[in-house]
Amino acid sequence: MKKSIYRLIKFSILPLLFICYAIYITGKNTGDFYKRFSSPQQNSLILGSSRAASMNPEIIDQIIHSKYPNAKLYNYAFTWAHSPYGPKYLESIEKKIKPDTKDGVFIVTVEPTALMVDKNKPDDPQYYTENDKSVAKTSMVATNPNLEYLLESYDFSITNEFNKKIRPEKNPMIEVSVLDNGQVHGKVIKRFSTEKRKEVNAEKMAELKNRINELKISPTRLEYLSKTIDFLKQHGKVMVVRMPVSKVPYDIENSAVADFDKIILDITESKKVPYINYNNYPNNYQWVDEVHLEPEFMDKFSAVIAKDLVH
């Protein structure tokens, strides 16, 4: 019996160590959202969709430090499908913030699709698109290792990052990782030709138009945006932002929700928080795909937001 137990222990340790190492590598390297849910609670957040997911907390912290010395921004923006404003995103935000925070800074980015729902379904949270995604399914958002996330929401093998070390992807166009401050960092390795990029972008804009045509503005989501602002105001400075996009998607969004700015202004003015639509200001930004800023220009935009926070 002792020999059997010894053999069992002996042959169990190596697989267990391998699994632990694979989880460690995942936490260090994955471009998936795992790191967002295994990092500690934070005192300041960037919120919204993938348009904001690569906003640079480090640049913002450096500029606002003189006015907000205790704020340390963390990027907690996901995608329009994972983190539109609603009960699930608010619950996740509430868990991610350190409860005793009073002097934080919160950048709340908005866009029409983050406040819309399927026009063929009731405007009821039970029908919301995010319900089967990681933000909604992950109840523990500051646990390391986060086994709940790995079991429920991680879409790859637990050895995925380990395997990539052994057999790197051939001819990748971009390397994506999530930094310790939550920022989604993309390193461009190879670009499409100009003609191919135009073709791809045209397809993406057609997809955006088709998607937004199937949506309607949601009073319930707007209510949860209001609740989110109310909650954040208890913990510090709140600024609501509509990020700059190129003309084509901006026109598509404004055609779908012509009074979007008025809707947001009604909310922010009632809450006494600033709202800035950066599409109303001239810029020389460039986008990867018409809506997501190129890394260099995201850094520039992060600095613009930071300066507006301190003025």
PDB file of C-alpha atoms in Angstrom:
ATOM      1  CA  MET A   1       0.000   0.000   0.000  1.00  0.00           C
ATOM      2  CA  LYS A   2       2.795   2.442   0.923  1.00  0.00           C
ATOM      3  CA  LYS A   3       4.572   1.718  -2.358  1.00  0.00           C
ATOM      4  CA  SER A   4       1.360   2.339  -4.304  1.00  0.00           C
ATOM      5  CA  ILE A   5       0.766   5.659  -2.579  1.00  0.00           C
ATOM      6  CA  TYR A   6       4.381   6.631  -3.176  1.00  0.00           C
ATOM      7  CA  ARG A   7       4.090   5.825  -6.887  1.00  0.00           C
ATOM      8  CA  LEU A   8       0.826   7.784  -7.121  1.00  0.00           C
ATOM      9  CA  ILE A   9       2.428  10.836  -5.521  1.00  0.00           C
ATOM     10  CA  LYS A  10       5.549  10.463  -7.633  1.00  0.00           C
ATOM     11  CA  PHE A  11       3.674  10.340 -10.921  1.00  0.00           C
ATOM     12  CA  SER A  12       1.195  13.074  -9.907  1.00  0.00           C
ATOM     13  CA  ILE A  13       3.739  15.737  -8.987  1.00  0.00           C
ATOM     14  CA  LEU A  14       5.162  16.274 -12.476  1.00  0.00           C
ATOM     15  CA  PRO A  15       1.777  16.767 -14.199  1.00  0.00           C
ATOM     16  CA  LEU A  16       0.702  19.076 -11.377  1.00  0.00           C
ATOM     17  CA  LEU A  17       3.894  21.115 -11.670  1.00  0.00           C
ATOM     18  CA  PHE A  18       3.426  21.326 -15.427  1.00  0.00           C
ATOM     19  CA  ILE A  19      -0.163  22.581 -15.018  1.00  0.00           C
ATOM     20  CA  CYS A  20       0.976  25.172 -12.447  1.00  0.00           C
ATOM     21  CA  TYR A  21       3.692  26.370 -14.831  1.00  0.00           C
ATOM     22  CA  ALA A  22       1.220  26.534 -17.721  1.00  0.00           C
ATOM     23  CA  ILE A  23      -1.106  28.708 -15.593  1.00  0.00           C
ATOM     24  CA  TYR A  24       1.846  30.911 -14.620  1.00  0.00           C
ATOM     25  CA  ILE A  25       2.837  31.364 -18.276  1.00  0.00           C
ATOM     26  CA  THR A  26      -0.781  32.176 -19.140  1.00  0.00           C
ATOM     27  CA  GLY A  27      -0.848  34.888 -16.491  1.00  0.00           C
ATOM     28  CA  LYS A  28       2.405  36.365 -17.775  1.00  0.00           C
ATOM     29  CA  ASN A  29       1.857  36.282 -21.515  1.00  0.00           C
ATOM     30  CA  THR A  30      -1.655  35.721 -22.773  1.00  0.00           C
ATOM     31  CA  GLY A  31      -3.410  38.240 -25.004  1.00  0.00           C
ATOM     32  CA  ASP A  32      -6.657  36.896 -23.574  1.00  0.00           C
ATOM     33  CA  PHE A  33      -8.463  38.739 -20.742  1.00  0.00           C
ATOM     34  CA  TYR A  34      -7.212  36.369 -18.029  1.00  0.00           C
ATOM     35  CA  LYS A  35      -4.843  38.951 -16.564  1.00  0.00           C
ATOM     36  CA  ARG A  36      -7.728  41.409 -16.096  1.00  0.00           C
ATOM     37  CA  PHE A  37      -9.409  38.964 -13.708  1.00  0.00           C
ATOM     38  CA  SER A  38      -6.287  37.806 -11.885  1.00  0.00           C
ATOM     39  CA  SER A  39      -4.876  41.258 -11.097  1.00  0.00           C
ATOM     40  CA  PRO A  40      -5.628  42.944  -7.728  1.00  0.00           C
ATOM     41  CA  GLN A  41      -8.468  45.370  -7.053  1.00  0.00           C
ATOM     42  CA  GLN A  42      -7.730  48.868  -8.387  1.00  0.00           C
ATOM     43  CA  ASN A  43      -8.423  52.477  -7.402  1.00  0.00           C
ATOM     44  CA  SER A  44      -8.858  53.975 -10.900  1.00  0.00           C
ATOM     45  CA  LEU A  45     -10.272  52.486 -14.107  1.00  0.00           C
ATOM     46  CA  ILE A  46     -10.587  52.995 -17.856  1.00  0.00           C
ATOM     47  CA  LEU A  47     -13.938  51.573 -18.959  1.00  0.00           C
ATOM     48  CA  GLY A  48     -15.649  50.772 -22.233  1.00  0.00           C
ATOM     49  CA  SER A  49     -15.156  48.663 -25.348  1.00  0.00           C
ATOM     50  CA  SER A  50     -12.159  47.534 -27.405  1.00  0.00           C
ATOM     51  CA  ARG A  51     -11.756  51.086 -28.690  1.00  0.00           C
ATOM     52  CA  ALA A  52     -10.538  52.018 -25.201  1.00  0.00           C
ATOM     53  CA  ALA A  53      -8.830  48.705 -24.373  1.00  0.00           C
ATOM     54  CA  SER A  54      -5.435  49.933 -25.597  1.00  0.00           C
ATOM     55  CA  MET A  55      -5.622  53.324 -23.881  1.00  0.00           C
ATOM     56  CA  ASN A  56      -2.322  53.835 -22.073  1.00  0.00           C
ATOM     57  CA  PRO A  57      -2.661  54.105 -18.257  1.00  0.00           C
ATOM     58  CA  GLU A  58       1.058  54.790 -17.812  1.00  0.00           C
ATOM     59  CA  ILE A  59       0.964  57.969 -19.916  1.00  0.00           C
ATOM     60  CA  ILE A  60      -2.193  59.173 -18.201  1.00  0.00           C
ATOM     61  CA  ASP A  61      -0.780  58.518 -14.707  1.00  0.00           C
ATOM     62  CA  GLN A  62       2.342  60.549 -15.434  1.00  0.00           C
ATOM     63  CA  ILE A  63       0.350  63.602 -16.537  1.00  0.00           C
ATOM     64  CA  ILE A  64      -2.375  63.574 -13.862  1.00  0.00           C
ATOM     65  CA  HIS A  65      -0.073  62.725 -10.940  1.00  0.00           C
ATOM     66  CA  SER A  66       0.294  66.345  -9.836  1.00  0.00           C
ATOM     67  CA  LYS A  67      -3.486  66.699  -9.373  1.00  0.00           C
ATOM     68  CA  TYR A  68      -4.395  63.093  -8.547  1.00  0.00           C
ATOM     69  CA  PRO A  69      -1.296  61.726  -6.773  1.00  0.00           C
ATOM     70  CA  ASN A  70      -2.967  58.553  -5.488  1.00  0.00           C
ATOM     71  CA  ALA A  71      -4.693  57.547  -8.721  1.00  0.00           C
ATOM     72  CA  LYS A  72      -3.222  54.642 -10.660  1.00  0.00           C
ATOM     73  CA  LEU A  73      -5.217  53.873 -13.789  1.00  0.00           C
ATOM     74  CA  TYR A  74      -6.045  50.312 -14.777  1.00  0.00           C
ATOM     75  CA  ASN A  75      -7.548  49.457 -18.152  1.00  0.00           C
ATOM     76  CA  TYR A  76     -10.771  47.513 -17.588  1.00  0.00           C
ATOM     77  CA  ALA A  77     -12.282  48.035 -21.060  1.00  0.00           C
ATOM     78  CA  PHE A  78     -13.152  44.870 -22.997  1.00  0.00           C
ATOM     79  CA  THR A  79     -15.251  44.787 -26.200  1.00  0.00           C
ATOM     80  CA  TRP A  80     -18.655  46.068 -27.300  1.00  0.00           C
ATOM     81  CA  ALA A  81     -19.981  42.504 -26.827  1.00  0.00           C
ATOM     82  CA  HIS A  82     -18.246  41.768 -23.478  1.00  0.00           C
ATOM     83  CA  SER A  83     -18.693  45.094 -21.706  1.00  0.00           C
ATOM     84  CA  PRO A  84     -21.631  47.167 -22.905  1.00  0.00           C
ATOM     85  CA  TYR A  85     -23.167  49.103 -20.026  1.00  0.00           C
ATOM     86  CA  GLY A  86     -25.559  46.933 -18.085  1.00  0.00           C
ATOM     87  CA  PRO A  87     -25.930  45.003 -14.822  1.00  0.00           C
ATOM     88  CA  LYS A  88     -23.113  42.522 -15.515  1.00  0.00           C
ATOM     89  CA  TYR A  89     -20.462  45.115 -16.333  1.00  0.00           C
ATOM     90  CA  LEU A  90     -21.481  47.224 -13.345  1.00  0.00           C
ATOM     91  CA  GLU A  91     -21.226  44.197 -11.037  1.00  0.00           C
ATOM     92  CA  SER A  92     -17.735  43.486 -12.348  1.00  0.00           C
ATOM     93  CA  ILE A  93     -16.668  47.126 -11.931  1.00  0.00           C
ATOM     94  CA  GLU A  94     -17.962  47.183  -8.352  1.00  0.00           C
ATOM     95  CA  LYS A  95     -15.847  44.139  -7.517  1.00  0.00           C
ATOM     96  CA  LYS A  96     -12.736  45.467  -9.256  1.00  0.00           C
ATOM     97  CA  ILE A  97     -12.538  48.737  -7.313  1.00  0.00           C
ATOM     98  CA  LYS A  98     -10.923  48.864  -3.887  1.00  0.00           C
ATOM     99  CA  PRO A  99     -13.858  49.575  -1.560  1.00  0.00           C
ATOM    100  CA  ASP A 100     -12.068  52.328   0.390  1.00  0.00           C
ATOM    101  CA  THR A 101     -11.113  54.346  -2.718  1.00  0.00           C
ATOM    102  CA  LYS A 102     -12.101  58.018  -2.453  1.00  0.00           C
ATOM    103  CA  ASP A 103      -9.594  59.777  -4.727  1.00  0.00           C
ATOM    104  CA  GLY A 104      -9.594  57.641  -7.866  1.00  0.00           C
ATOM    105  CA  VAL A 105      -9.976  58.659 -11.502  1.00  0.00           C
ATOM    106  CA  PHE A 106     -12.433  56.981 -13.869  1.00  0.00           C
ATOM    107  CA  ILE A 107     -12.517  57.373 -17.651  1.00  0.00           C
ATOM    108  CA  VAL A 108     -15.866  56.119 -18.956  1.00  0.00           C
ATOM    109  CA  THR A 109     -15.862  55.743 -22.745  1.00  0.00           C
ATOM    110  CA  VAL A 110     -19.157  55.569 -24.617  1.00  0.00           C
ATOM    111  CA  GLU A 111     -20.287  54.757 -28.144  1.00  0.00           C
ATOM    112  CA  PRO A 112     -23.718  53.872 -29.560  1.00  0.00           C
ATOM    113  CA  THR A 113     -23.226  50.084 -29.718  1.00  0.00           C
ATOM    114  CA  ALA A 114     -22.272  50.009 -26.017  1.00  0.00           C
ATOM    115  CA  LEU A 115     -25.731  51.383 -25.226  1.00  0.00           C
ATOM    116  CA  MET A 116     -27.876  49.478 -27.710  1.00  0.00           C
ATOM    117  CA  VAL A 117     -29.670  46.126 -27.783  1.00  0.00           C
ATOM    118  CA  ASP A 118     -31.130  43.733 -30.351  1.00  0.00           C
ATOM    119  CA  LYS A 119     -34.118  45.535 -31.833  1.00  0.00           C
ATOM    120  CA  ASN A 120     -35.980  42.227 -32.228  1.00  0.00           C
ATOM    121  CA  LYS A 121     -35.834  41.410 -28.510  1.00  0.00           C
ATOM    122  CA  PRO A 122     -37.204  43.100 -25.392  1.00  0.00           C
ATOM    123  CA  ASP A 123     -34.902  45.600 -23.695  1.00  0.00           C
ATOM    124  CA  ASP A 124     -34.421  43.273 -20.761  1.00  0.00           C
ATOM    125  CA  PRO A 125     -31.052  42.180 -19.245  1.00  0.00           C
ATOM    126  CA  GLN A 126     -31.982  38.511 -19.541  1.00  0.00           C
ATOM    127  CA  TYR A 127     -31.600  38.858 -23.327  1.00  0.00           C
ATOM    128  CA  TYR A 128     -28.335  40.788 -23.324  1.00  0.00           C
ATOM    129  CA  THR A 129     -25.480  39.653 -25.556  1.00  0.00           C
ATOM    130  CA  GLU A 130     -22.851  39.772 -22.787  1.00  0.00           C
ATOM    131  CA  ASN A 131     -24.554  37.211 -20.531  1.00  0.00           C
ATOM    132  CA  ASP A 132     -22.567  34.246 -21.882  1.00  0.00           C
ATOM    133  CA  LYS A 133     -19.214  36.056 -21.951  1.00  0.00           C
ATOM    134  CA  SER A 134     -16.368  36.347 -19.467  1.00  0.00           C
ATOM    135  CA  VAL A 135     -17.255  39.680 -17.833  1.00  0.00           C
ATOM    136  CA  ALA A 136     -20.673  38.320 -16.915  1.00  0.00           C
ATOM    137  CA  LYS A 137     -19.532  34.794 -16.022  1.00  0.00           C
ATOM    138  CA  THR A 138     -16.511  35.662 -13.860  1.00  0.00           C
ATOM    139  CA  SER A 139     -17.620  36.327 -10.294  1.00  0.00           C
ATOM    140  CA  MET A 140     -14.066  36.614  -8.921  1.00  0.00           C
ATOM    141  CA  VAL A 141     -12.243  39.461 -10.655  1.00  0.00           C
ATOM    142  CA  ALA A 142      -9.133  39.823  -8.473  1.00  0.00           C
ATOM    143  CA  THR A 143      -8.008  36.243  -7.810  1.00  0.00           C
ATOM    144  CA  ASN A 144      -4.641  34.826  -8.852  1.00  0.00           C
ATOM    145  CA  PRO A 145      -4.646  32.142 -10.121  1.00  0.00           C
ATOM    146  CA  ASN A 146      -8.215  32.549 -11.309  1.00  0.00           C
ATOM    147  CA  LEU A 147      -9.368  28.972 -11.849  1.00  0.00           C
ATOM    148  CA  GLU A 148     -12.974  30.074 -12.315  1.00  0.00           C
ATOM    149  CA  TYR A 149     -12.009  32.087 -15.391  1.00  0.00           C
ATOM    150  CA  LEU A 150      -9.751  29.376 -16.782  1.00  0.00           C
ATOM    151  CA  LEU A 151     -12.474  26.747 -16.444  1.00  0.00           C
ATOM    152  CA  GLU A 152     -15.444  28.864 -17.536  1.00  0.00           C
ATOM    153  CA  SER A 153     -14.149  31.417 -20.020  1.00  0.00           C
ATOM    154  CA  TYR A 154     -10.652  30.640 -21.285  1.00  0.00           C
ATOM    155  CA  ASP A 155     -11.165  29.622 -24.919  1.00  0.00           C
ATOM    156  CA  PHE A 156      -7.871  27.809 -25.357  1.00  0.00           C
ATOM    157  CA  SER A 157      -6.051  24.817 -23.946  1.00  0.00           C
ATOM    158  CA  ILE A 158      -4.455  25.463 -20.565  1.00  0.00           C
ATOM    159  CA  THR A 159      -1.141  24.733 -22.301  1.00  0.00           C
ATOM    160  CA  ASN A 160      -1.766  27.254 -25.096  1.00  0.00           C
ATOM    161  CA  GLU A 161       0.869  29.798 -24.045  1.00  0.00           C
ATOM    162  CA  PHE A 162       3.350  27.035 -23.268  1.00  0.00           C
ATOM    163  CA  ASN A 163       2.760  25.515 -26.705  1.00  0.00           C
ATOM    164  CA  LYS A 164       3.328  28.884 -28.368  1.00  0.00           C
ATOM    165  CA  LYS A 165       6.753  29.050 -26.733  1.00  0.00           C
ATOM    166  CA  ILE A 166       7.648  25.684 -28.234  1.00  0.00           C
ATOM    167  CA  ARG A 167       6.045  26.313 -31.645  1.00  0.00           C
ATOM    168  CA  PRO A 168       5.711  30.064 -32.285  1.00  0.00           C
ATOM    169  CA  GLU A 169       3.053  31.188 -34.752  1.00  0.00           C
ATOM    170  CA  LYS A 170       4.400  31.493 -38.286  1.00  0.00           C
ATOM    171  CA  ASN A 171       4.287  34.912 -39.938  1.00  0.00           C
ATOM    172  CA  PRO A 172       2.059  36.674 -37.381  1.00  0.00           C
ATOM    173  CA  MET A 173       0.804  40.136 -38.353  1.00  0.00           C
ATOM    174  CA  ILE A 174       0.486  41.369 -34.787  1.00  0.00           C
ATOM    175  CA  GLU A 175       1.480  40.227 -31.313  1.00  0.00           C
ATOM    176  CA  VAL A 176      -1.139  41.016 -28.675  1.00  0.00           C
ATOM    177  CA  SER A 177      -0.615  40.933 -24.929  1.00  0.00           C
ATOM    178  CA  VAL A 178      -2.293  42.378 -21.844  1.00  0.00           C
ATOM    179  CA  LEU A 179       0.092  44.426 -19.720  1.00  0.00           C
ATOM    180  CA  ASP A 180       0.159  44.516 -15.921  1.00  0.00           C
ATOM    181  CA  ASN A 181      -1.882  47.749 -16.001  1.00  0.00           C
ATOM    182  CA  GLY A 182      -4.615  46.069 -18.074  1.00  0.00           C
ATOM    183  CA  GLN A 183      -3.713  47.752 -21.363  1.00  0.00           C
ATOM    184  CA  VAL A 184      -4.135  45.610 -24.454  1.00  0.00           C
ATOM    185  CA  HIS A 185      -0.814  46.090 -26.200  1.00  0.00           C
ATOM    186  CA  GLY A 186      -0.477  45.284 -29.875  1.00  0.00           C
ATOM    187  CA  LYS A 187       2.897  45.085 -31.582  1.00  0.00           C
ATOM    188  CA  VAL A 188       2.479  45.344 -35.349  1.00  0.00           C
ATOM    189  CA  ILE A 189       4.863  42.953 -37.114  1.00  0.00           C
ATOM    190  CA  LYS A 190       3.532  42.973 -40.658  1.00  0.00           C
ATOM    191  CA  ARG A 191       0.957  45.178 -42.362  1.00  0.00           C
ATOM    192  CA  PHE A 192      -1.482  44.686 -45.199  1.00  0.00           C
ATOM    193  CA  SER A 193      -0.763  46.480 -48.430  1.00  0.00           C
ATOM    194  CA  THR A 194      -2.625  49.787 -48.854  1.00  0.00           C
ATOM    195  CA  GLU A 195      -5.126  48.210 -51.241  1.00  0.00           C
ATOM    196  CA  LYS A 196      -5.695  45.186 -49.012  1.00  0.00           C
ATOM    197  CA  ARG A 197      -6.184  47.436 -45.969  1.00  0.00           C
ATOM    198  CA  LYS A 198      -8.824  49.449 -47.827  1.00  0.00           C
ATOM    199  CA  GLU A 199     -10.597  46.226 -48.764  1.00  0.00           C
ATOM    200  CA  VAL A 200     -10.495  44.854 -45.198  1.00  0.00           C
ATOM    201  CA  ASN A 201     -11.641  48.175 -43.712  1.00  0.00           C
ATOM    202  CA  ALA A 202     -14.532  48.400 -46.169  1.00  0.00           C
ATOM    203  CA  GLU A 203     -15.649  44.932 -45.083  1.00  0.00           C
ATOM    204  CA  LYS A 204     -15.432  45.947 -41.420  1.00  0.00           C
ATOM    205  CA  MET A 205     -17.470  49.084 -42.020  1.00  0.00           C
ATOM    206  CA  ALA A 206     -20.113  47.031 -43.820  1.00  0.00           C
ATOM    207  CA  GLU A 207     -20.202  44.718 -40.802  1.00  0.00           C
ATOM    208  CA  LEU A 208     -20.575  47.705 -38.458  1.00  0.00           C
ATOM    209  CA  LYS A 209     -23.432  49.095 -40.541  1.00  0.00           C
ATOM    210  CA  ASN A 210     -25.222  45.739 -40.667  1.00  0.00           C
ATOM    211  CA  ARG A 211     -24.746  45.203 -36.937  1.00  0.00           C
ATOM    212  CA  ILE A 212     -25.945  48.643 -35.889  1.00  0.00           C
ATOM    213  CA  ASN A 213     -28.983  48.340 -38.176  1.00  0.00           C
ATOM    214  CA  GLU A 214     -30.062  45.360 -36.063  1.00  0.00           C
ATOM    215  CA  LEU A 215     -29.830  47.367 -32.825  1.00  0.00           C
ATOM    216  CA  LYS A 216     -31.851  50.024 -31.014  1.00  0.00           C
ATOM    217  CA  ILE A 217     -30.913  52.471 -28.292  1.00  0.00           C
ATOM    218  CA  SER A 218     -31.592  50.955 -24.871  1.00  0.00           C
ATOM    219  CA  PRO A 219     -33.168  52.972 -22.044  1.00  0.00           C
ATOM    220  CA  THR A 220     -32.131  50.168 -19.689  1.00  0.00           C
ATOM    221  CA  ARG A 221     -28.473  50.376 -20.725  1.00  0.00           C
ATOM    222  CA  LEU A 222     -28.630  54.163 -20.378  1.00  0.00           C
ATOM    223  CA  GLU A 223     -30.010  53.668 -16.884  1.00  0.00           C
ATOM    224  CA  TYR A 224     -27.063  51.402 -16.069  1.00  0.00           C
ATOM    225  CA  LEU A 225     -24.629  53.946 -17.477  1.00  0.00           C
ATOM    226  CA  SER A 226     -26.184  56.406 -15.014  1.00  0.00           C
ATOM    227  CA  LYS A 227     -25.856  53.885 -12.185  1.00  0.00           C
ATOM    228  CA  THR A 228     -22.244  53.241 -13.152  1.00  0.00           C
ATOM    229  CA  ILE A 229     -21.461  56.967 -12.999  1.00  0.00           C
ATOM    230  CA  ASP A 230     -23.214  57.261  -9.626  1.00  0.00           C
ATOM    231  CA  PHE A 231     -21.155  54.395  -8.239  1.00  0.00           C
ATOM    232  CA  LEU A 232     -17.861  55.736  -9.591  1.00  0.00           C
ATOM    233  CA  LYS A 233     -18.525  59.238  -8.234  1.00  0.00           C
ATOM    234  CA  GLN A 234     -18.413  57.765  -4.730  1.00  0.00           C
ATOM    235  CA  HIS A 235     -14.799  56.800  -5.420  1.00  0.00           C
ATOM    236  CA  GLY A 236     -13.380  59.826  -7.216  1.00  0.00           C
ATOM    237  CA  LYS A 237     -13.293  61.884 -10.418  1.00  0.00           C
ATOM    238  CA  VAL A 238     -15.406  60.697 -13.366  1.00  0.00           C
ATOM    239  CA  MET A 239     -14.980  61.785 -16.980  1.00  0.00           C
ATOM    240  CA  VAL A 240     -17.195  60.496 -19.822  1.00  0.00           C
ATOM    241  CA  VAL A 241     -15.588  60.317 -23.259  1.00  0.00           C
ATOM    242  CA  ARG A 242     -16.597  59.486 -26.816  1.00  0.00           C
ATOM    243  CA  MET A 243     -13.403  58.369 -28.501  1.00  0.00           C
ATOM    244  CA  PRO A 244     -12.383  59.643 -31.941  1.00  0.00           C
ATOM    245  CA  VAL A 245     -13.035  57.371 -34.908  1.00  0.00           C
ATOM    246  CA  SER A 246     -12.652  58.055 -38.613  1.00  0.00           C
ATOM    247  CA  LYS A 247     -15.414  59.702 -40.619  1.00  0.00           C
ATOM    248  CA  VAL A 248     -17.001  56.556 -42.066  1.00  0.00           C
ATOM    249  CA  PRO A 249     -17.887  54.807 -38.768  1.00  0.00           C
ATOM    250  CA  TYR A 250     -18.792  58.132 -37.145  1.00  0.00           C
ATOM    251  CA  ASP A 251     -21.326  58.817 -39.898  1.00  0.00           C
ATOM    252  CA  ILE A 252     -22.698  55.271 -39.574  1.00  0.00           C
ATOM    253  CA  GLU A 253     -23.170  55.695 -35.826  1.00  0.00           C
ATOM    254  CA  ASN A 254     -24.746  59.149 -36.146  1.00  0.00           C
ATOM    255  CA  SER A 255     -27.140  57.898 -38.808  1.00  0.00           C
ATOM    256  CA  ALA A 256     -28.287  55.172 -36.426  1.00  0.00           C
ATOM    257  CA  VAL A 257     -28.502  57.375 -33.303  1.00  0.00           C
ATOM    258  CA  ALA A 258     -28.601  60.990 -34.445  1.00  0.00           C
ATOM    259  CA  ASP A 259     -29.160  62.410 -30.958  1.00  0.00           C
ATOM    260  CA  PHE A 260     -26.511  60.287 -29.198  1.00  0.00           C
ATOM    261  CA  ASP A 261     -24.557  63.283 -27.898  1.00  0.00           C
ATOM    262  CA  LYS A 262     -27.707  64.894 -26.505  1.00  0.00           C
ATOM    263  CA  ILE A 263     -28.649  61.639 -24.762  1.00  0.00           C
ATOM    264  CA  ILE A 264     -25.224  61.413 -23.110  1.00  0.00           C
ATOM    265  CA  LEU A 265     -25.150  65.118 -22.248  1.00  0.00           C
ATOM    266  CA  ASP A 266     -28.533  64.825 -20.516  1.00  0.00           C
ATOM    267  CA  ILE A 267     -27.081  62.094 -18.316  1.00  0.00           C
ATOM    268  CA  THR A 268     -23.705  63.697 -17.611  1.00  0.00           C
ATOM    269  CA  GLU A 269     -25.124  67.139 -16.903  1.00  0.00           C
ATOM    270  CA  SER A 270     -27.596  65.639 -14.436  1.00  0.00           C
ATOM    271  CA  LYS A 271     -24.687  63.819 -12.749  1.00  0.00           C
ATOM    272  CA  LYS A 272     -22.433  66.910 -12.917  1.00  0.00           C
ATOM    273  CA  VAL A 273     -19.605  65.076 -14.668  1.00  0.00           C
ATOM    274  CA  PRO A 274     -17.827  66.261 -17.840  1.00  0.00           C
ATOM    275  CA  TYR A 275     -18.519  64.728 -21.243  1.00  0.00           C
ATOM    276  CA  ILE A 276     -16.203  65.239 -24.205  1.00  0.00           C
ATOM    277  CA  ASN A 277     -16.873  63.982 -27.713  1.00  0.00           C
ATOM    278  CA  TYR A 278     -13.393  64.044 -29.236  1.00  0.00           C
ATOM    279  CA  ASN A 279     -14.838  63.672 -32.721  1.00  0.00           C
ATOM    280  CA  ASN A 280     -15.811  67.349 -32.450  1.00  0.00           C
ATOM    281  CA  TYR A 281     -12.162  68.411 -32.382  1.00  0.00           C
ATOM    282  CA  PRO A 282      -9.688  68.371 -35.286  1.00  0.00           C
ATOM    283  CA  ASN A 283      -7.024  65.678 -35.123  1.00  0.00           C
ATOM    284  CA  ASN A 284      -4.491  63.879 -37.290  1.00  0.00           C
ATOM    285  CA  TYR A 285      -5.056  60.438 -35.768  1.00  0.00           C
ATOM    286  CA  GLN A 286      -4.714  57.219 -37.718  1.00  0.00           C
ATOM    287  CA  TRP A 287      -6.649  54.024 -37.116  1.00  0.00           C
ATOM    288  CA  VAL A 288      -5.839  50.362 -37.631  1.00  0.00           C
ATOM    289  CA  ASP A 289      -9.347  49.650 -38.930  1.00  0.00           C
ATOM    290  CA  GLU A 290     -11.188  53.009 -38.857  1.00  0.00           C
ATOM    291  CA  VAL A 291     -12.200  52.715 -35.180  1.00  0.00           C
ATOM    292  CA  HIS A 292      -9.178  51.403 -33.221  1.00  0.00           C
ATOM    293  CA  LEU A 293      -6.343  53.901 -32.956  1.00  0.00           C
ATOM    294  CA  GLU A 294      -2.863  52.923 -34.106  1.00  0.00           C
ATOM    295  CA  PRO A 295      -0.623  52.374 -31.020  1.00  0.00           C
ATOM    296  CA  GLU A 296       1.360  55.584 -31.619  1.00  0.00           C
ATOM    297  CA  PHE A 297      -1.818  57.629 -31.923  1.00  0.00           C
ATOM    298  CA  MET A 298      -3.448  55.933 -28.947  1.00  0.00           C
ATOM    299  CA  ASP A 299      -0.503  57.150 -26.873  1.00  0.00           C
ATOM    300  CA  LYS A 300      -1.082  60.685 -28.182  1.00  0.00           C
ATOM    301  CA  PHE A 301      -4.789  60.465 -27.449  1.00  0.00           C
ATOM    302  CA  SER A 302      -4.090  59.124 -23.931  1.00  0.00           C
ATOM    303  CA  ALA A 303      -2.030  62.252 -23.288  1.00  0.00           C
ATOM    304  CA  VAL A 304      -4.862  64.476 -24.572  1.00  0.00           C
ATOM    305  CA  ILE A 305      -7.352  62.855 -22.186  1.00  0.00           C
ATOM    306  CA  ALA A 306      -4.909  63.190 -19.290  1.00  0.00           C
ATOM    307  CA  LYS A 307      -4.421  66.911 -19.944  1.00  0.00           C
ATOM    308  CA  ASP A 308      -8.182  67.429 -20.058  1.00  0.00           C
ATOM    309  CA  LEU A 309      -8.497  65.628 -16.725  1.00  0.00           C
ATOM    310  CA  VAL A 310      -6.181  68.064 -14.969  1.00  0.00           C
ATOM    311  CA  HIS A 311      -7.619  71.249 -16.532  1.00  0.00           C
TER     312      HIS A 311
END
